XYZ file of C-alpha atoms in Angstrom:
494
model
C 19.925 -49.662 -2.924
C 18.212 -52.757 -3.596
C 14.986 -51.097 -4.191
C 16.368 -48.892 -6.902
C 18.063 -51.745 -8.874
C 14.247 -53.363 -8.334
C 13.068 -50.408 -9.762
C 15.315 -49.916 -12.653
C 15.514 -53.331 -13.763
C 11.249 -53.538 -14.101
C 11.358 -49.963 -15.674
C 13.822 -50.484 -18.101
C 12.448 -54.488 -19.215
C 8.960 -53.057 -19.475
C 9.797 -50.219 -21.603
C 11.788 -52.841 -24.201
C 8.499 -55.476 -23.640
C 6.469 -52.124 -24.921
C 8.864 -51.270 -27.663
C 9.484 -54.516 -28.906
C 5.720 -55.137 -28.812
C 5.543 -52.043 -30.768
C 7.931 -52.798 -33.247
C 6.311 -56.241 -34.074
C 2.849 -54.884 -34.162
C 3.964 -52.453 -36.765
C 5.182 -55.507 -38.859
C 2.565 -57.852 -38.285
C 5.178 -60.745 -37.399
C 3.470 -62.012 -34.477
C 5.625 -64.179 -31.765
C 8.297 -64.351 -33.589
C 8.578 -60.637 -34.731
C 8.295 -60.055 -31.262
C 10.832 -62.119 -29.775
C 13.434 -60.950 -32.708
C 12.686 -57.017 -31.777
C 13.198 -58.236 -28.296
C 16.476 -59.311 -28.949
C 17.595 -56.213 -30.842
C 17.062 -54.384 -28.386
C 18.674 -56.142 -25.713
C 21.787 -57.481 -26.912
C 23.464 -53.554 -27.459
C 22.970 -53.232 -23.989
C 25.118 -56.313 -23.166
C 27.208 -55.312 -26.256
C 27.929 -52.027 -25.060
C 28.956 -52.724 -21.257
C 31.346 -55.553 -22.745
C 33.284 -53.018 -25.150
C 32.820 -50.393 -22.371
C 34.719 -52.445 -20.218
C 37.493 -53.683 -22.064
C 38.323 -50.559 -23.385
C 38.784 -49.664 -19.131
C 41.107 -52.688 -18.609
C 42.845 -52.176 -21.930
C 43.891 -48.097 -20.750
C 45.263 -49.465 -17.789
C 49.040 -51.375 -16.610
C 49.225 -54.002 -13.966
C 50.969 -52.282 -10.980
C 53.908 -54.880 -10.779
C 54.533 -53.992 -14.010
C 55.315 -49.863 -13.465
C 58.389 -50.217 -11.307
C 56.133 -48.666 -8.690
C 57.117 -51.802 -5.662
C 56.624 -49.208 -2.609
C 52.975 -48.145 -3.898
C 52.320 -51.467 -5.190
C 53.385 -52.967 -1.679
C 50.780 -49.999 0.093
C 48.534 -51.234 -1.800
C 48.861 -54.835 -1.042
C 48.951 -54.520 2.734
C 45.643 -52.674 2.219
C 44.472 -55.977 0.402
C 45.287 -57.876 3.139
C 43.431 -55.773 5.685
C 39.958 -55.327 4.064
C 40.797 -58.994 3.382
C 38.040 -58.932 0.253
C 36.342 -62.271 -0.605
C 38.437 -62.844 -4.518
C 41.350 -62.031 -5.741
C 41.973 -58.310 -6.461
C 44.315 -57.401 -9.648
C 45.347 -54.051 -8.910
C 46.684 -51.557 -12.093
C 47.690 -48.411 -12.270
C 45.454 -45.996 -14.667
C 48.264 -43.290 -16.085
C 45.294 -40.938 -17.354
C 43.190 -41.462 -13.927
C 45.151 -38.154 -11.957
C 44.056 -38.811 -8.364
C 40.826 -40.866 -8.937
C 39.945 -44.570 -8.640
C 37.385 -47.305 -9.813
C 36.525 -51.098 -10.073
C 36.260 -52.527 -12.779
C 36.070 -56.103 -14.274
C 34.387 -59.456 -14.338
C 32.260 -60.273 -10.698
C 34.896 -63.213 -10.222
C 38.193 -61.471 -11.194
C 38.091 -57.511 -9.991
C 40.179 -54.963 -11.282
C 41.246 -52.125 -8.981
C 42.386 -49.156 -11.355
C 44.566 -46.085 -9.346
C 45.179 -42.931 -10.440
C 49.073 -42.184 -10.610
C 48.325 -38.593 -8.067
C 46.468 -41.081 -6.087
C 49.286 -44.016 -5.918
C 52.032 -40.527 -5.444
C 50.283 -39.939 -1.485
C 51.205 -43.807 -0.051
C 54.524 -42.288 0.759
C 53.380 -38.860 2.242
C 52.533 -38.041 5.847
C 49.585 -37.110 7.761
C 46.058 -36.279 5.788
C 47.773 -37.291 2.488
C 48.559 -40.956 3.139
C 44.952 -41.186 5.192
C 43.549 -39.906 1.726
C 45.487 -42.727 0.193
C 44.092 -45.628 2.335
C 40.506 -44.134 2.175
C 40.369 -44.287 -1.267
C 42.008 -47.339 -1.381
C 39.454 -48.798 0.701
C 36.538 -47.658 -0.348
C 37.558 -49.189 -3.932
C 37.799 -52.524 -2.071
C 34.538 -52.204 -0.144
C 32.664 -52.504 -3.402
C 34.856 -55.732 -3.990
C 33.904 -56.634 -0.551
C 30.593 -55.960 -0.769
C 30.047 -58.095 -4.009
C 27.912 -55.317 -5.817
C 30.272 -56.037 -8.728
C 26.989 -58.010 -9.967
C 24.550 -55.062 -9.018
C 26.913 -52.370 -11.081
C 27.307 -54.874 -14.280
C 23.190 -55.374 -14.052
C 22.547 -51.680 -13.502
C 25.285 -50.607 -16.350
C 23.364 -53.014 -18.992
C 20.125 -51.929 -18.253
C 21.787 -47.877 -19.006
C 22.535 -48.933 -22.050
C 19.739 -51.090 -22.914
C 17.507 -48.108 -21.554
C 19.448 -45.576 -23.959
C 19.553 -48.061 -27.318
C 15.766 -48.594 -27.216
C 15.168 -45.043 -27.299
C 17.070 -44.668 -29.845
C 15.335 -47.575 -32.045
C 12.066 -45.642 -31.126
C 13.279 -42.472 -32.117
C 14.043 -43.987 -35.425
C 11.193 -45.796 -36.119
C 9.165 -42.621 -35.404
C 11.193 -40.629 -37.819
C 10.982 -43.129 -40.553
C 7.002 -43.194 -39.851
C 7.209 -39.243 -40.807
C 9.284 -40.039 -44.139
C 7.282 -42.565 -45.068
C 4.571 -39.706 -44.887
C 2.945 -42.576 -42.150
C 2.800 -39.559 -39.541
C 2.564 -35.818 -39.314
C 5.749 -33.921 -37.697
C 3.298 -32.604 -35.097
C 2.966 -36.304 -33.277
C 6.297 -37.227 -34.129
C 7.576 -34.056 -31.719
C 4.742 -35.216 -29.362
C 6.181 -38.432 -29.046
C 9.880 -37.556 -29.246
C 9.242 -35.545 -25.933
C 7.765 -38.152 -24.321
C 10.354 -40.764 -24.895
C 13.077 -38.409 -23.997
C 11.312 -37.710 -20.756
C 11.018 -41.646 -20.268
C 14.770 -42.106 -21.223
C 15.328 -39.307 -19.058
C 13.355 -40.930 -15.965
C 15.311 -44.491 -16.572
C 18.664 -42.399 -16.418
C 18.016 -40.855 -13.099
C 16.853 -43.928 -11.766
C 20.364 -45.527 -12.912
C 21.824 -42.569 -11.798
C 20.054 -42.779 -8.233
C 21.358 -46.181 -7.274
C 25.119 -45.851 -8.434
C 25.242 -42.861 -5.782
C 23.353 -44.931 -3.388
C 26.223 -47.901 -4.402
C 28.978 -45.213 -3.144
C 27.306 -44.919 -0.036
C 26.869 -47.974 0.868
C 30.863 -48.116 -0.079
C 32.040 -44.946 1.977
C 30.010 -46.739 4.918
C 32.078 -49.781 4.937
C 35.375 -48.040 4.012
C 34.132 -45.768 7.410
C 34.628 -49.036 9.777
C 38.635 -48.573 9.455
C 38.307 -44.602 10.507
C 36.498 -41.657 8.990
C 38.983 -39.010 9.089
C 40.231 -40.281 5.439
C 37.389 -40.516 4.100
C 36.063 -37.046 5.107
C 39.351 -35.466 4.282
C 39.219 -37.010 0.582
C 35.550 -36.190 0.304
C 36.404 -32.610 0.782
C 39.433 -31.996 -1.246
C 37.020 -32.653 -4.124
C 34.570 -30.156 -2.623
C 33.499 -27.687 -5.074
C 30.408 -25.170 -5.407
C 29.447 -27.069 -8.773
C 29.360 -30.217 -6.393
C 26.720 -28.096 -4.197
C 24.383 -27.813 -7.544
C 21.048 -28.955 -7.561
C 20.978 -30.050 -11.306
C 24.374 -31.830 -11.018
C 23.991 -33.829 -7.747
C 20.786 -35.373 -10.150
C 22.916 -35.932 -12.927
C 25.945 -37.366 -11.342
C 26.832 -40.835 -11.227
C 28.655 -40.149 -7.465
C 27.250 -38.171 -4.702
C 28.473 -35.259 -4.173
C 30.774 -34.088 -2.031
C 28.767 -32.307 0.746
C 26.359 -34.968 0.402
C 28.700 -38.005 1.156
C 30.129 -35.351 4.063
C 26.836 -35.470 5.764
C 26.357 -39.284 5.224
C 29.295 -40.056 6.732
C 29.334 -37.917 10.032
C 25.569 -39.277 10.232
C 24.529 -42.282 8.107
C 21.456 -42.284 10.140
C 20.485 -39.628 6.733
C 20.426 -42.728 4.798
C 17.549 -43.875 6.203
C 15.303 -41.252 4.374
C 14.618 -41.599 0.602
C 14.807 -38.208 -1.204
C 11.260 -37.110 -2.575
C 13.260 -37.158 -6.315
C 13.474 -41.431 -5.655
C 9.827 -41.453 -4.664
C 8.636 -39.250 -7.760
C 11.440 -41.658 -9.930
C 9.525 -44.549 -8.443
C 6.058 -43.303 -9.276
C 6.928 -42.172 -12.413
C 8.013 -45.699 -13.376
C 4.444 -47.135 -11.479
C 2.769 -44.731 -13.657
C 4.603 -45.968 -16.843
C 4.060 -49.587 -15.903
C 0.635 -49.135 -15.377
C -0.131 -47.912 -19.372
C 2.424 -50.408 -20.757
C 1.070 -53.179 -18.604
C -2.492 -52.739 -19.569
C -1.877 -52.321 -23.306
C 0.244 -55.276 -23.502
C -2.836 -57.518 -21.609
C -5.940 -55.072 -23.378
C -7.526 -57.633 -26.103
C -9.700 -54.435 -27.465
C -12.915 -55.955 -26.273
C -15.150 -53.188 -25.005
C -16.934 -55.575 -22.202
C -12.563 -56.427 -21.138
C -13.646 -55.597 -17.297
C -10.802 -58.022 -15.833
C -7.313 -55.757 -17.324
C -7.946 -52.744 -15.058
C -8.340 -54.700 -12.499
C -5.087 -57.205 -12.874
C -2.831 -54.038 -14.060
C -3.607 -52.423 -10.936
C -3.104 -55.108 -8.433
C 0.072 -56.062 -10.240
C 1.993 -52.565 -10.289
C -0.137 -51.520 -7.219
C 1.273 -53.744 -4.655
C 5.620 -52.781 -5.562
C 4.313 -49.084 -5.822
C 3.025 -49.862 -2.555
C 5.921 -51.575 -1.109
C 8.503 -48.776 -2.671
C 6.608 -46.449 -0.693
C 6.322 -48.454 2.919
C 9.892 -48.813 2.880
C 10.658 -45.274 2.015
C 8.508 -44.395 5.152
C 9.392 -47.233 6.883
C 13.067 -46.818 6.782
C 12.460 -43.025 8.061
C 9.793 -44.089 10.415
C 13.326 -45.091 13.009
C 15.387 -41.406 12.213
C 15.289 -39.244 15.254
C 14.627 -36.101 13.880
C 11.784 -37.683 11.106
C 9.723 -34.693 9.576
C 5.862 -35.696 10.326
C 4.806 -34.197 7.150
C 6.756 -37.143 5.598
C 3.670 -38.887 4.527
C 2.151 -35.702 3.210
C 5.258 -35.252 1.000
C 5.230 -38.517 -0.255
C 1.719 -38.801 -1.131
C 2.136 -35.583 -3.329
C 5.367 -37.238 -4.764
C 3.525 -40.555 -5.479
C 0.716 -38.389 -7.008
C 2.998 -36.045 -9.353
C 5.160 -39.269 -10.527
C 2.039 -41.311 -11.332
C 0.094 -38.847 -13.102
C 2.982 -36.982 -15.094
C 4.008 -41.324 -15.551
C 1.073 -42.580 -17.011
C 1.561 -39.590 -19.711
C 4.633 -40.834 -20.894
C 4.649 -43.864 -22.571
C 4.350 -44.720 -26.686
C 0.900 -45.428 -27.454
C 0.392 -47.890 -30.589
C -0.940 -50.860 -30.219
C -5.294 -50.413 -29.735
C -5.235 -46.419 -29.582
C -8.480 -46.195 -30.439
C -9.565 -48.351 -27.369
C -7.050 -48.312 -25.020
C -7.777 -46.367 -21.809
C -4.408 -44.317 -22.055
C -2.722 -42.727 -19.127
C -4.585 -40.012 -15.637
C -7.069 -38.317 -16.870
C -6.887 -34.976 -15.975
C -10.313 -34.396 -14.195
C -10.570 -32.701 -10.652
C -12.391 -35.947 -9.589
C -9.609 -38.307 -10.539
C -6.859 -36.661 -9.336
C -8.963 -35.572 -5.940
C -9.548 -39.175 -5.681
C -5.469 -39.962 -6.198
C -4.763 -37.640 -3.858
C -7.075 -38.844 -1.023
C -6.348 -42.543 -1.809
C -2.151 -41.878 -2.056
C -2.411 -39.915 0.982
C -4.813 -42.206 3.408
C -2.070 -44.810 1.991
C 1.173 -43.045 2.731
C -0.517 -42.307 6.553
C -1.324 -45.487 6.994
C 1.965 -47.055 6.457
C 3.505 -44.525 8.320
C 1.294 -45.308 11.482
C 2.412 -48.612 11.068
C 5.762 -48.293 11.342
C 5.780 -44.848 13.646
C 3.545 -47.671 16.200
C 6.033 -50.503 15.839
C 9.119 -48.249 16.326
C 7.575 -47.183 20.020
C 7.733 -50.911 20.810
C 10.781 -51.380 19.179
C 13.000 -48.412 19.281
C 16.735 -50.046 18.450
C 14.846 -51.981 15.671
C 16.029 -54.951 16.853
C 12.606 -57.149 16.014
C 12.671 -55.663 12.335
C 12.230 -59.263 10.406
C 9.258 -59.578 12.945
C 7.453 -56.201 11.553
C 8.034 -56.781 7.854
C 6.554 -60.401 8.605
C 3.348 -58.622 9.243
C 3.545 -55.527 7.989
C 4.603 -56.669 4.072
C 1.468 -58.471 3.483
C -0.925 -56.064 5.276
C 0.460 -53.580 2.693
C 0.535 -55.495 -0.481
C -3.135 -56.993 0.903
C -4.505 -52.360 1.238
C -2.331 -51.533 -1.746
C -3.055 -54.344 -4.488
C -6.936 -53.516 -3.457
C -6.554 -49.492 -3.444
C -4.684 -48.971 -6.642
C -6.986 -51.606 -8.408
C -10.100 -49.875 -7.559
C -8.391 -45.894 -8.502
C -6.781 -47.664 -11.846
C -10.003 -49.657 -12.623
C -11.554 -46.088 -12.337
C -9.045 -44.066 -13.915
C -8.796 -46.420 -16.580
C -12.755 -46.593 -17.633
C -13.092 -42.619 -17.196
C -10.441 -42.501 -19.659
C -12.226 -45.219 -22.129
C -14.918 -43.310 -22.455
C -12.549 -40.505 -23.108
C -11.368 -41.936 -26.314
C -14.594 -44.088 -27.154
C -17.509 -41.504 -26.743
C -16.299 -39.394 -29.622
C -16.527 -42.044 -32.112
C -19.298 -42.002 -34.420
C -20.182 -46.279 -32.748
C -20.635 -44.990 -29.603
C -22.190 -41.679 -29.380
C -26.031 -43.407 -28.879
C -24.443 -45.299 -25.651
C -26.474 -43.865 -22.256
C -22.966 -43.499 -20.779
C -21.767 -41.369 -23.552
C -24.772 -38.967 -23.728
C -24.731 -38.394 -19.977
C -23.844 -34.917 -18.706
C -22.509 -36.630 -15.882
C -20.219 -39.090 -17.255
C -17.557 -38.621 -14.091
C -20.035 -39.725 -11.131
C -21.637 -42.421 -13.464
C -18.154 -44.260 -14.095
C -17.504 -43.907 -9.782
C -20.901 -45.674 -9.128
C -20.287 -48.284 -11.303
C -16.586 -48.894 -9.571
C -18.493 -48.492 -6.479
C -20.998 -51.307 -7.231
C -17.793 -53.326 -8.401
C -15.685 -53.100 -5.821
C -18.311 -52.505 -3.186
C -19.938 -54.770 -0.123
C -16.932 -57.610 -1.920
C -15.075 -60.283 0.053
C -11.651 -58.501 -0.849
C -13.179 -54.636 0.193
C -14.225 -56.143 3.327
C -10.412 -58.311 3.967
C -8.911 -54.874 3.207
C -10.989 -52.573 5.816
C -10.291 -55.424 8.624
C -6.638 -55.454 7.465
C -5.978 -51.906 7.944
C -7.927 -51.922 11.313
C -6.010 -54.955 12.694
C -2.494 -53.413 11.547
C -2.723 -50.928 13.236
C -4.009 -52.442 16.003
C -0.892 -55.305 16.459
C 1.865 -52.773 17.531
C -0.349 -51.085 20.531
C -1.104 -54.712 22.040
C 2.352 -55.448 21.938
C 3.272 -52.530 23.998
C 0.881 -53.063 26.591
C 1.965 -57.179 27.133
């Protein structure tokens, strides 16, 4: 869960750094164009989630004020045994039927019931389990303080959705203003819908992972509640593909399974991994155009824009093989699977983004050449293996995972150390191919030896070769990945 709040909170404030960069640039303001555009497009977010919320409290009654003392006194004894860390004000939501939610500053939480809901306290049997289920698992999130991570994660929705939206109009008033043809402006609307898009799910991803981590601790006072108001919302449009993406809750089958084995947890879906890599692949083409001065001889960018998005790419994919690495029935095609998801993400990624500022120069997104993407695909998948050797080793020493602060003590900077080094040298790469790309066709640089080579591909790899070569990091890498692996197998045999 904390991963994909990481994850949508860098996605969403790099896509606003490239927008408001954007924005500027097309003014000319400098700094303080910059920093004003930056605002805009923060503050709806904020705005938004304020009004959002008050509109919540505002629809609903404090319970003590409905006449409804038996319910409210239910209620209050369930209070008192999840025994959450701040005061709960709990209110009765008349157009809420039989559901729940939390709402309400960190500090002062609002519990809003459902009338249907607050009706079952006074039934018998499954009913009044239903009752304290729900009841509880609305308290767990109090409990659990994520009050902070839902308020961060429902700004950065709406930030995500209002700087689309400034894009969108900016690019439209570019076409009136007969500054662009309709063809681009299409181009680029489907692109920043599919970015948009990519945020959402993201969002999307960690408010169900939220409710799991909810229904878990709601599960310590008995699971028979939970399971039988998990299933009297069971429908077949719960079941869909398309919708268990789009909702905001897991469905219902899905928190079924979590809770009769929340060992299921432990894997990340392949849709979070491609999410993830999408978002590596979008950072990697905003980061870079935000550093890129436009100097041709600019060797040093590459380089820093893949060690900087390489190494959390890296560490979003050790954990999501890491945290599998300890499930008893783990697929071992896991890190074949995720290296095709990290490969898919990043390339269809680096496509996405708004490009503005340099086009002319900057090296812009995967280029689609057999030798790139072979070289992705070898260099994802020797990654994804190697991390999950590390942790497949470790978890033969350590089976209960009792020692786990010990293995991420060693195991975190092996990875950023192979990772930072591994996605500099494929975006350096990647990133140069691509230059030429763009820069070969111009009439300045057709007489360059690079550009009249027929073998443009293998001339760009030598020269990343000779780069990143017989160097004191290549070398700290290879002895890094040998010794890794190396650590858990001594440990089992002293």
């Amino acid at each position: 869960m904390v991963l994909l709040l990481l994850l949508l909170a860098v996605t969403v404030l790099l896509n606003v750094f490239f927008v408001a960069n954007w924005l500027s640039g097309l003014e000319q303001g400098g700094a303080g164009a910059y920093l004003q555009k930056l605002q805009m497009l923060l503050t709806p977010g904020l705005a938004a989630y304020g009004f959002y919320t008050a509109v919540r409290i505002r629809r609903s009654t404090p319970i003590a004020d409905t006449g409804l003392r038996e319910a409210g006194k239910a209620v209050a004894e369930l209070v008192r045994q999840v025994n959450p860390p701040r005061h709960v004000d709990v209110r009765l939501g008349k157009r809420l039927g039989s559901r729940a939610y939390v709402t309400g500053a960190p500090r002062k939480p609002i519990v809003v019931l459902g009338p249907e809901l607050l009706a079952l306290h006074s039934m018998p049997g499954e009913r009044k389990a239903v009752f304290d289920a729900v009841v509880r698992h609305e308290l767990a999130h109090v409990h659990a303080g994520d009050l902070w991570w839902y308020q961060l994660a429902t700004v950065l929705r709406f930030s995500n959705l209002s700087t689309g939206f400034f894009a969108l109009l900016v690019l439209w008033l570019d076409v009136l203003l007969d500054r662009g043809d309709v063809t681009s402006f299409l181009v680029s609307t489907l692109r920043l819908a599919a970015l948009t898009l990519v945020t959402e799910l993201i969002a999307r991803a960690f408010l169900r992972a939220r409710e799991h981590a909810a229904d878990l601790h709601a599960a310590e006072f008995g699971v028979e509640g939970l399971l039988a108001a998990v299933k009297a919302h069971e429908t077949d449009q719960t079941r869909s593909v398309v919708r268990s993406w789009l909702r905001h809750h897991p469905g219902a089958d899905e928190r079924s399974q979590a809770l009769t084995n929340p060992l299921r947890l432990l894997a990340s879906p392949m849709g979070q991994v491609s999410l993830g890599a999408a978002a590596a692949g979008t950072a990697f083409v905003t980061l870079q155009d935000m550093l890129l001065s436009g100097d041709a001889e600019d060797r040093s960018t590459p380089i820093i824009t893949g060690v900087a998005i390489g190494i959390p790419l890296t560490l979003f994919a050790a954990f999501c093989l890491w945290r599998g690495a300890w499930q008893e029935d783990r697929n071992r095609l896991r890190p074949l699977f995720t290296a095709a998801a990290l490969l898919a993400g990043l390339v269809i990624g680096s496509h996405l983004p708004l490009y503005t500022r340099i086009f002319d120069q900057a090296p812009i997104g995967v280029p689609i050449a057999p030798s790139v993407l072979l070289a992705l695909a070898l260099g994802t998948f020797g990654l994804c293996w190697w991390l999950d050797a590390l942790g497949t080793s470790w978890r033969r020493t350590d089976p209960s995972a009792s020692r786990m602060p010990s293995f991420l003590t060693y195991a975190v900077p092996c990875a950023c150390v192979a990772g930072g080094w591994l996605f500099a040298v494929l975006w350096t790469w990647s990133a140069r191919l691509r230059g030429v790309y763009l820069g070969c066709p111009t009439e300045e640089a057709r007489n360059l030896p690079i550009c009249q080579s027929s073998t443009q591909q293998s001339d760009v790899a030598v020269t990343v070769a000779r780069d990143f070569g017989i160097t004191f990091w290549s070398i700290l890498t290879a002895v890094v990945v040998a010794v890794a692996l190396v650590v858990p197998r001594y440990l089992r045999t002293h």
